[in-house]
Tab-separated table of C-alpha atoms and ligand atoms in Angstrom:
chain	number	residue	atom	x	y	z
A	1	MET	CA	33.575	2.980	19.383
A	2	ASP	CA	33.694	-0.149	16.909
A	3	LYS	CA	32.092	-0.669	13.914
A	4	GLU	CA	29.787	-2.880	15.380
A	5	ASP	CA	28.424	-0.761	17.356
A	6	THR	CA	26.937	0.982	14.159
A	7	LEU	CA	23.854	0.103	11.747
A	8	TYR	CA	24.884	1.830	8.242
A	9	GLN	CA	21.637	2.857	6.286
A	10	HIS	CA	21.510	4.271	2.684
A	11	GLY	CA	18.376	6.670	2.161
A	12	THR	CA	14.885	6.320	3.702
A	13	LEU	CA	12.014	5.053	3.860
A	14	ALA	CA	10.247	8.344	3.121
A	15	LEU	CA	11.739	8.518	0.100
A	16	LEU	CA	10.423	4.885	-1.218
A	17	VAL	CA	6.921	6.629	-0.637
A	18	PRO	CA	6.465	9.372	-3.605
A	19	GLY	CA	8.549	5.702	-5.738
A	20	LEU	CA	12.110	7.693	-5.638
A	21	PHE	CA	13.277	3.970	-6.266
A	22	LYS	CA	15.997	5.376	-8.521
A	23	GLY	CA	19.513	2.605	-7.014
A	24	THR	CA	21.607	5.372	-5.961
A	25	LEU	CA	23.974	3.193	-4.053
A	26	THR	CA	25.961	-0.079	-4.956
A	27	VAL	CA	25.964	-3.377	-3.248
A	28	GLY	CA	29.352	-3.487	-3.752
A	29	GLU	CA	29.361	-0.208	-1.333
A	30	LEU	CA	26.727	-1.950	1.013
A	31	LEU	CA	29.014	-4.568	1.891
A	32	LYS	CA	31.828	-2.709	2.634
A	33	HIS	CA	29.006	-1.427	5.890
A	34	GLY	CA	28.321	-4.333	6.664
A	35	ASP	CA	27.873	-8.518	6.158
A	36	TYR	CA	24.407	-8.331	7.260
A	37	GLY	CA	21.216	-6.220	5.948
A	38	ILE	CA	18.605	-6.379	4.501
A	39	GLY	CA	16.977	-3.602	1.681
A	40	SER	CA	15.351	-3.405	-1.933
A	41	VAL	CA	17.131	-2.985	-5.682
A	42	GLU	CA	16.637	-0.514	-8.366
A	43	GLY	CA	13.343	-0.024	-8.862
A	44	LEU	CA	11.682	-1.945	-6.783
A	45	ASP	CA	12.123	-4.945	-8.313
A	46	GLY	CA	12.521	-7.411	-5.445
A	47	GLU	CA	13.666	-7.848	-1.631
A	48	LEU	CA	17.156	-8.247	-0.851
A	49	THR	CA	18.990	-9.886	2.089
A	50	VAL	CA	22.562	-9.774	3.168
A	51	VAL	CA	23.944	-12.931	4.911
A	52	ASP	CA	27.544	-13.889	5.703
A	53	GLY	CA	28.432	-10.605	3.753
A	54	LYS	CA	26.604	-11.812	0.206
A	55	GLY	CA	23.223	-10.189	-0.904
A	56	TYR	CA	20.564	-12.585	-1.767
A	57	LEU	CA	17.442	-11.056	-4.417
A	58	VAL	CA	14.204	-12.578	-3.965
A	59	LYS	CA	11.852	-11.637	-6.892
A	60	SER	CA	8.389	-11.301	-7.141
A	61	ASP	CA	8.476	-14.519	-9.344
A	62	GLY	CA	9.567	-16.455	-6.286
A	63	LYS	CA	13.297	-16.615	-7.905
A	64	VAL	CA	16.436	-15.930	-5.708
A	65	THR	CA	19.971	-14.382	-7.388
A	66	GLU	CA	22.776	-13.729	-5.552
A	67	VAL	CA	23.593	-10.267	-6.726
A	68	GLY	CA	26.163	-8.629	-7.934
A	69	PRO	CA	28.336	-5.520	-6.518
A	70	GLU	CA	27.149	-3.582	-9.334
A	71	GLU	CA	23.554	-4.033	-8.359
A	72	THR	CA	22.258	-0.391	-6.521
A	73	VAL	CA	19.854	0.034	-4.314
A	74	PRO	CA	17.459	3.023	-2.808
A	75	PHE	CA	17.117	1.785	0.481
A	76	ALA	CA	19.313	-0.305	2.571
A	77	ASN	CA	20.946	-0.994	5.692
A	78	ALA	CA	23.790	-3.105	7.156
A	79	HIS	CA	25.746	-3.577	9.725
A	80	TYR	CA	28.878	-6.087	10.852
A	81	ASP	CA	27.287	-9.543	13.546
A	82	ARG	CA	27.934	-8.756	16.341
A	83	GLU	CA	25.265	-10.190	18.721
A	84	THR	CA	25.348	-8.569	22.487
A	85	ASP	CA	21.843	-10.783	23.649
A	86	LYS	CA	21.536	-14.578	22.419
A	87	TYR	CA	19.416	-17.601	23.479
A	88	GLN	CA	17.428	-20.515	22.079
A	89	ARG	CA	13.682	-20.543	21.079
A	90	THR	CA	11.682	-22.561	20.356
A	91	ASN	CA	7.850	-23.085	19.053
A	92	ILE	CA	7.060	-18.945	18.956
A	93	THR	CA	5.063	-16.568	16.509
A	94	LYS	CA	6.872	-14.126	15.106
A	95	ASN	CA	4.145	-11.502	17.253
A	96	ASP	CA	4.549	-13.546	20.528
A	97	LEU	CA	8.827	-13.175	19.931
A	98	GLU	CA	9.012	-10.022	19.022
A	99	THR	CA	6.551	-8.407	21.880
A	100	GLU	CA	8.660	-10.759	24.190
A	101	ILE	CA	12.066	-9.287	22.898
A	102	LEU	CA	10.382	-6.208	24.024
A	103	LYS	CA	9.502	-6.840	27.552
A	104	ASN	CA	12.669	-8.703	27.853
A	105	HIS	CA	14.782	-5.843	27.108
A	106	ASP	CA	14.142	-1.942	27.676
A	107	TYR	CA	15.238	-1.533	24.071
A	108	GLN	CA	12.142	0.665	22.744
A	109	ASN	CA	14.329	3.807	22.080
A	110	ILE	CA	17.445	2.461	20.421
A	111	PHE	CA	18.419	0.780	16.973
A	112	PHE	CA	18.578	-3.027	17.306
A	113	ALA	CA	19.387	-6.312	14.464
A	114	VAL	CA	17.465	-9.224	15.207
A	115	LYS	CA	18.715	-11.750	13.561
A	116	ILE	CA	17.645	-16.088	14.218
A	117	THR	CA	19.194	-18.935	12.656
A	118	GLY	CA	16.757	-22.054	12.304
A	119	THR	CA	14.067	-23.951	11.169
A	120	PHE	CA	10.557	-21.952	11.015
A	121	LYS	CA	7.366	-24.062	11.461
A	122	SER	CA	5.679	-21.887	8.957
A	123	ILE	CA	7.216	-18.452	7.533
A	124	LYS	CA	4.920	-16.127	4.806
A	125	THR	CA	6.909	-13.531	2.730
A	126	ARG	CA	5.987	-10.848	0.410
A	127	VAL	CA	8.282	-9.574	-2.475
A	128	VAL	CA	6.929	-6.297	-3.791
A	129	ASN	CA	6.672	-6.063	-8.155
A	130	GLY	CA	8.214	-3.615	-9.189
A	131	ASN	CA	9.272	-3.120	-12.602
A	132	GLY	CA	12.412	-2.119	-12.218
A	133	LYS	CA	11.752	0.466	-14.781
A	134	PRO	CA	11.059	4.414	-14.673
A	135	PRO	CA	8.402	6.101	-14.491
A	136	TYR	CA	8.370	4.720	-10.870
A	137	LYS	CA	4.801	4.159	-9.158
A	138	THR	CA	4.787	5.389	-5.449
A	139	LEU	CA	5.220	2.552	-2.884
A	140	ALA	CA	1.800	2.265	-1.957
A	141	GLN	CA	0.926	1.305	-5.733
A	142	THR	CA	3.777	-1.249	-6.198
A	143	ALA	CA	2.706	-2.692	-2.620
A	144	LEU	CA	-0.756	-3.848	-4.360
A	145	ASP	CA	1.247	-5.552	-6.789
A	146	GLN	CA	3.266	-8.546	-4.624
A	147	SER	CA	3.438	-11.941	-4.293
A	148	ILE	CA	2.998	-13.714	-0.992
A	149	PHE	CA	5.054	-17.014	-0.581
A	150	GLU	CA	4.602	-19.341	2.087
A	151	ALA	CA	6.535	-22.477	3.200
A	152	GLU	CA	6.790	-25.031	6.090
A	153	ASN	CA	9.994	-26.456	8.309
A	154	MET	CA	11.780	-24.197	6.311
A	155	PRO	CA	15.552	-23.446	7.573
A	156	GLY	CA	17.188	-20.807	7.200
A	157	THR	CA	18.227	-17.254	8.365
A	158	LEU	CA	15.780	-14.062	9.560
A	159	VAL	CA	17.457	-10.525	9.549
A	160	GLY	CA	16.252	-7.139	10.521
A	161	TYR	CA	16.331	-4.089	12.404
A	162	TYR	CA	14.015	-2.628	14.993
A	163	SER	CA	13.638	1.105	14.539
A	164	PRO	CA	12.147	3.198	17.798
A	165	GLU	CA	9.130	4.962	17.011
A	166	LEU	CA	10.908	8.665	16.970
A	167	PHE	CA	12.662	6.967	13.745
A	168	GLN	CA	9.113	6.497	11.678
A	169	GLY	CA	9.799	7.794	8.078
A	170	VAL	CA	13.354	7.334	8.340
A	171	ALA	CA	13.152	3.843	8.919
A	172	SER	CA	9.974	2.096	9.176
A	173	ALA	CA	9.491	2.413	12.914
A	174	GLY	CA	9.135	-1.198	14.815
A	175	TYR	CA	10.639	-4.065	13.330
A	176	HIS	CA	11.066	-4.767	9.958
A	177	VAL	CA	12.959	-8.383	9.098
A	178	HIS	CA	13.363	-10.649	5.909
A	179	PHE	CA	14.452	-13.849	5.148
A	180	ILE	CA	16.815	-16.451	3.646
A	181	SER	CA	16.526	-19.652	3.958
A	182	ASP	CA	19.605	-21.697	3.929
A	183	ASP	CA	19.633	-23.217	0.303
A	184	HIS	CA	18.710	-19.711	-0.947
A	185	THR	CA	15.772	-20.949	-2.548
A	186	PHE	CA	12.954	-19.299	-0.455
A	187	GLY	CA	13.018	-15.596	0.808
A	188	GLY	CA	11.430	-11.896	0.628
A	189	HIS	CA	10.449	-9.529	3.355
A	190	ILE	CA	8.654	-11.086	6.181
A	191	LEU	CA	4.934	-10.706	6.984
A	192	ASP	CA	4.487	-13.678	9.319
A	193	TYR	CA	6.406	-16.825	10.704
A	194	GLU	CA	5.906	-19.514	13.304
A	195	LEU	CA	9.633	-20.678	14.946
A	196	ALA	CA	10.161	-24.065	15.562
A	197	ASP	CA	13.423	-23.788	16.694
A	198	GLY	CA	15.956	-21.219	16.405
A	199	LYS	CA	18.625	-18.986	18.179
A	200	VAL	CA	17.785	-15.667	18.332
A	201	SER	CA	20.591	-13.439	18.682
A	202	LEU	CA	20.112	-9.325	19.092
A	203	GLN	CA	22.552	-6.865	18.941
A	204	ARG	CA	22.570	-3.401	20.054
A	205	PHE	CA	23.579	-0.192	18.393
A	206	GLU	CA	24.459	2.878	19.182
A	207	SER	CA	24.618	4.839	16.229
A	208	LEU	CA	23.061	5.474	12.891
A	209	ASP	CA	25.042	5.778	10.386
A	210	LEU	CA	22.672	7.468	7.713
A	211	HIS	CA	24.127	7.706	4.142
A	212	LEU	CA	21.699	9.942	1.977
A	213	PRO	CA	21.563	9.905	-1.924
A	214	ALA	CA	23.518	13.632	-2.096
A	215	HIS	CA	24.686	13.056	-5.571
A	216	ASP	CA	21.036	12.961	-7.098
A	217	SER	CA	19.472	15.889	-8.010
A	218	THR	CA	16.015	14.417	-8.308
A	219	TYR	CA	16.646	13.579	-4.764
A	220	ARG	CA	17.576	16.680	-3.456
A	221	LYS	CA	14.574	18.428	-5.394
A	222	PHE	CA	11.776	16.682	-4.380
A	223	GLU	CA	9.111	17.923	-1.724
A	224	PHE	CA	7.949	15.039	0.098
A	225	ASP	CA	4.616	15.524	1.689
A	226	TYR	CA	5.412	13.999	4.582
A	227	ASP	CA	1.937	13.537	6.594
A	228	GLU	CA	1.094	10.785	3.979
A	229	THR	CA	4.295	9.100	5.185
A	230	ASP	CA	2.859	7.355	8.154
A	231	GLU	CA	0.448	5.699	6.718
A	232	ILE	CA	1.538	4.261	3.704
A	233	ILE	CA	4.843	2.834	5.621
A	234	LYS	CA	2.402	1.745	8.227
A	235	GLY	CA	0.529	-0.260	5.280
A	236	ALA	CA	3.434	-0.721	2.634
A	237	GLU	CA	6.631	-1.376	5.028
A	238	GLY	CA	5.226	-2.469	7.773
A	239	SER	CA	5.424	-5.799	9.745
A	240	GLY	CA	2.639	-6.685	10.013
A	241	ASN	CA	-0.023	-8.706	8.336
A	242	ASN	CA	-0.640	-6.214	5.555
B	301	ZN	ZN1	11.397	-5.552	3.850
């Protein structure tokens, strides 16, 4: 099996729900598992997007920086980019494109990456404002304090994943996508967009390589309340218009 067939993930979305925001993997380590990806950093202090082997962090004040290898993440995905399908698409909204992908491909039960390079007629992102230091709030509390950014005619790259419904909690079921502009001045976790013109690339994965923070005793001991996990993930991390 080729490495491009594997989606690497560190941590689970569920561990973010009660506020386990400690960085338990370095970005340097994450980048050994792919050249594209998404995630967050310690303290949920921004939104991470990995493009062409470089990680860009958007903070809640809107500033974008390239993250160093020593920066740590509580949750992140990475994969090696090798599209399995691609096509050009113009003038389509996020909702319509995401629906169209699942209509044209029988991918609802597999993990796949979505990458769009092009110009977005409009794009709306959010960036959570974790303060970066413990004690951490819960994901729901943290998501209340977020910045919303909007841009028009913005060239850039969308990167993210579709996860099957069964894996809600491991990931955010459905689509979870981030954005970084070509000039690295605008980005975040995508809430909505209208694509003006872009190349849509999909990449099917055969395997999920799930790496857990097994060396972190806080994670090992934690008593999760999984009854609340689904609802909170849908509210805070879903790619809907929340
Ligand atoms: Zn996100």
